Structure formats: structure tokens, C-alpha cells
Amino acid sequence: MQRQRPLVSRTMPASRRLPSLRKLIVPGVVLLAFWGLGFAMWQSSGYLTALFFFGYIGTAVGVGLGLYAALPKQKKPLGRRLALLLVGTFLFGFAALLGQENMQIEGFWFGLFTGVIQAAVIHYLIAKLLGPVLFGRLWCGWACWTVMILDLLPFKRSSGRLKGRWGRLRYAHFGLSLGLVLLLWVGFGYGAGAAGRAAVVWFLIGNLFYYALGIGLAYALRDNRAFCKYVCPVAVPLKLATRFALLKVKGDPARCNGCDACIKLCPMDIRIPDYILHGERVLSTECSLCQTCISVCPQDALKLSFGIDLGGKDLLRQRTSTQA
Ligand code: SF4
Ligand code: SF4
Ligand code: SF4
């Protein structure tokens, strides 16, 4: 009697059953880059904490990215959730509350003006300026403690961007934040918002404001990422640095059948095929490298890739008048 072959080998090629090693290149590079950075900072400053700090973040993001690559499609979001939780709670709880540092953008300004080179200054230089040149807005998809909460809200499927210039509000927010700290420092000689007890108060009030505004906007616009799209001031430096990002989403135009599944599920409303079909990588500085488009593409036409090109071209899906 002829032996039956297991069903799985007839329905699924071996390459799809196991995560190919290629898919683990990006998680591995991210993990090693953070450990390398931590090692360099430990050697140059003598602070062993730097090795632990960056090593922990690199391991959390690398493991999250690795799980995302390895898990079956329906379970992939778990990898991202895990990374967001591990990094978000670590930075929020360990660095900010226990370490008494203001990791909000105002803490960065206070630290910069008063010459207090503490966690917020290092965090902004690494995660918001230098990091994005290598890894784009990986921070926004995998590490931000604001989105760690906002992504739990029920409006995961965006209806598109609001028409008009609403995205410019974040530049106004960025300017207001800078102006407030400058006024306090120059006008009143106040510079205690970077480290110490006052910094923790600044940090908690700033975060409460972000969470309240982010949740309110998500419900008003039925979009978990509304805060990111319209008002987050941190997006300003992130968008600037991400223009030069080496890591971006790349597509194979020969495989794309124009089904638009990626556009419908992209949390940042990016018109992915419009780049792919023109032979470009996704050049939008709105991309958070969440990889949702990659995992939902039925043609396996998309992947992460390292390369050199200039970003900044934002092709975004807008709301129709009935959705506005
Ligand atoms: S845009 Fe702002 S709130 Fe949104 S993920 Fe990025 S840093 Fe976080
Ligand atoms: S999901 Fe894939 S096949 Fe469909 S439009 Fe997007 S890239 Fe093309
Ligand atoms: S383009 Fe893809 S990776 Fe970028 S935000 Fe949209 S779904 Fe995420």
C-alpha cells in the first residue's frame, strides 16, 4: 500500500514553513547595531549602564522583529506588540521614572540648553536623529511608548488622511514646545525640566497630555494613529532624518497585482503600490516600518531592504468626503 505524504508538505513549500535565514538579517542587524552602540558608549564614557541600556533595547526590538519574521501571518502582530511593550515600559518606567529623567521632547530641550547631557538628549540623538538614518522610523513602529497604548484602541483600520494641511499641526506643536522651554530658560532662568524630581513631573504631565489627546483624536477620527499623523512633535525630527534612511520597504513590481490590500491596512495611509510600480522603494517619511503591508500582501511582493535613495515623497491615501 502506498504511504500518504503528510498534508503540510503538499500544501506548503518548505521555505514557507521555516523562517528563512534571510528574513532574520534585519532583526540581527538591529540587535547587533544597538549592542555595538552600547559597547562604544561604555568604552568612551566608562558607564557600564550604557551597554545594558542599548543592549536591552536592541535585544527587545531584535527579538520582536525576529518573531514577526518567524510567526505565521495571523500571529505576526504579537512580535510588534512584544517589542513595543518591552521597550516602552523600560524607557517609561526604568529610564524616566526610576532614573528621574524627562524623556519627553521638552526634556531634550532643557538638557540641550542647560548642558545636562542626560538620557533624553542621548535618546533623541540616537533614536530620533541618528537611528532613523539607518533604520527609518523603526522607533514609531516598534518602540514608542505612546503608540504602545494607542495601538490597543479599536480603530486599527484607518479611513485615510484628513484633507488639507492638518499634518502641519505637528510643526506648530514642535515650535510651541521649543518656545515654552526657551521662554522659561531665557525669560525666567528656569532649567530644571531635564533631570531630577521636577523632570519626572514634566514627564508625567507631558505624557498624560499626549495620551489624552491621542485617545481623544483616535475616537474622534476613528483612527488609532491620528496623533502620529497630525500632532506628534517628535515626528518632525523623525521625518527629517528618515529621508536618508537605509532601511525601507521594497517591492517587486512584477509580482504586484494591484489588489490594494497593503494600502487598506497601512496604519499610516501610504499608497505603497504607487512607489513599487515606479521601481522605487517606499519613500514616504510617514512609514513606521510596522511591516503590516509586507505580511498582508497576498503576492509576497514586499520586503524590507537596505539601500541608498532619498525619501521625502509622501504619497498618501486621503479620506473621501463621505468618510470625513
Ligand atoms: S509619531 Fe510620535 S507618537 Fe507616533 S509613534 Fe512616532 S514618536 Fe510615537
Ligand atoms: S498587497 Fe501586494 S499585490 Fe496587493 S497592491 Fe500591495 S504590493 Fe501589490
Ligand atoms: S508602508 Fe508598510 S511598513 Fe510602512 S507604515 Fe505602511 S504598512 Fe507599515
Short mmCIF file of N, CA and C in Angstrom, two decimals, residues 137 161 170 228-229 235 239 242 268 270 283-289 314 316:
data_model
loop_
_atom_site.label_atom_id
_atom_site.label_comp_id
_atom_site.label_asym_id
_atom_site.label_seq_id
_atom_site.Cartn_x
_atom_site.Cartn_y
_atom_site.Cartn_z
N ARG A 137 11.83 55.03 10.60
CA ARG A 137 11.01 55.27 11.79
C ARG A 137 10.67 53.97 12.50
N ARG A 161 -6.20 59.90 5.29
CA ARG A 161 -5.83 61.18 5.91
C ARG A 161 -6.91 62.23 5.72
N ARG A 170 1.74 69.38 13.69
CA ARG A 170 2.87 68.86 14.47
C ARG A 170 4.06 69.83 14.45
N CYS A 228 -0.23 60.48 15.71
CA CYS A 228 1.04 60.42 14.96
C CYS A 228 0.94 61.23 13.66
N LYS A 229 -0.22 61.17 13.02
CA LYS A 229 -0.35 61.77 11.69
C LYS A 229 -0.47 63.29 11.72
N ALA A 235 7.52 63.64 15.44
CA ALA A 235 7.55 63.26 14.02
C ALA A 235 8.38 64.24 13.19
N LYS A 239 10.89 62.68 10.66
CA LYS A 239 10.66 62.79 9.21
C LYS A 239 11.89 63.32 8.49
N THR A 242 14.56 60.51 8.46
CA THR A 242 14.13 59.33 7.72
C THR A 242 14.27 59.51 6.20
N MET A 268 -0.53 54.06 8.34
CA MET A 268 -0.12 55.43 8.05
C MET A 268 -0.65 55.92 6.70
N ILE A 270 -0.25 54.96 3.54
CA ILE A 270 0.72 55.14 2.45
C ILE A 270 0.28 54.35 1.22
N LEU A 283 9.19 55.63 -0.31
CA LEU A 283 9.99 56.80 0.05
C LEU A 283 9.30 57.73 1.04
N SER A 284 8.12 57.36 1.49
CA SER A 284 7.39 58.23 2.41
C SER A 284 8.06 58.26 3.78
N THR A 285 8.20 59.47 4.32
CA THR A 285 8.76 59.60 5.67
C THR A 285 7.69 59.38 6.74
N GLU A 286 6.49 58.98 6.31
CA GLU A 286 5.44 58.62 7.25
C GLU A 286 5.52 57.14 7.64
N CYS A 287 6.29 56.36 6.89
CA CYS A 287 6.34 54.91 7.12
C CYS A 287 6.96 54.59 8.48
N SER A 288 6.25 53.77 9.27
CA SER A 288 6.76 53.40 10.60
C SER A 288 7.42 52.02 10.59
N LEU A 289 7.60 51.47 9.41
CA LEU A 289 8.23 50.15 9.24
C LEU A 289 7.55 49.07 10.09
N ASP A 314 5.82 61.87 -0.11
CA ASP A 314 4.69 61.28 0.62
C ASP A 314 3.48 61.11 -0.28
N LEU A 316 -0.01 59.68 -0.10
CA LEU A 316 -0.89 59.22 0.97
C LEU A 316 -2.34 59.11 0.52
#
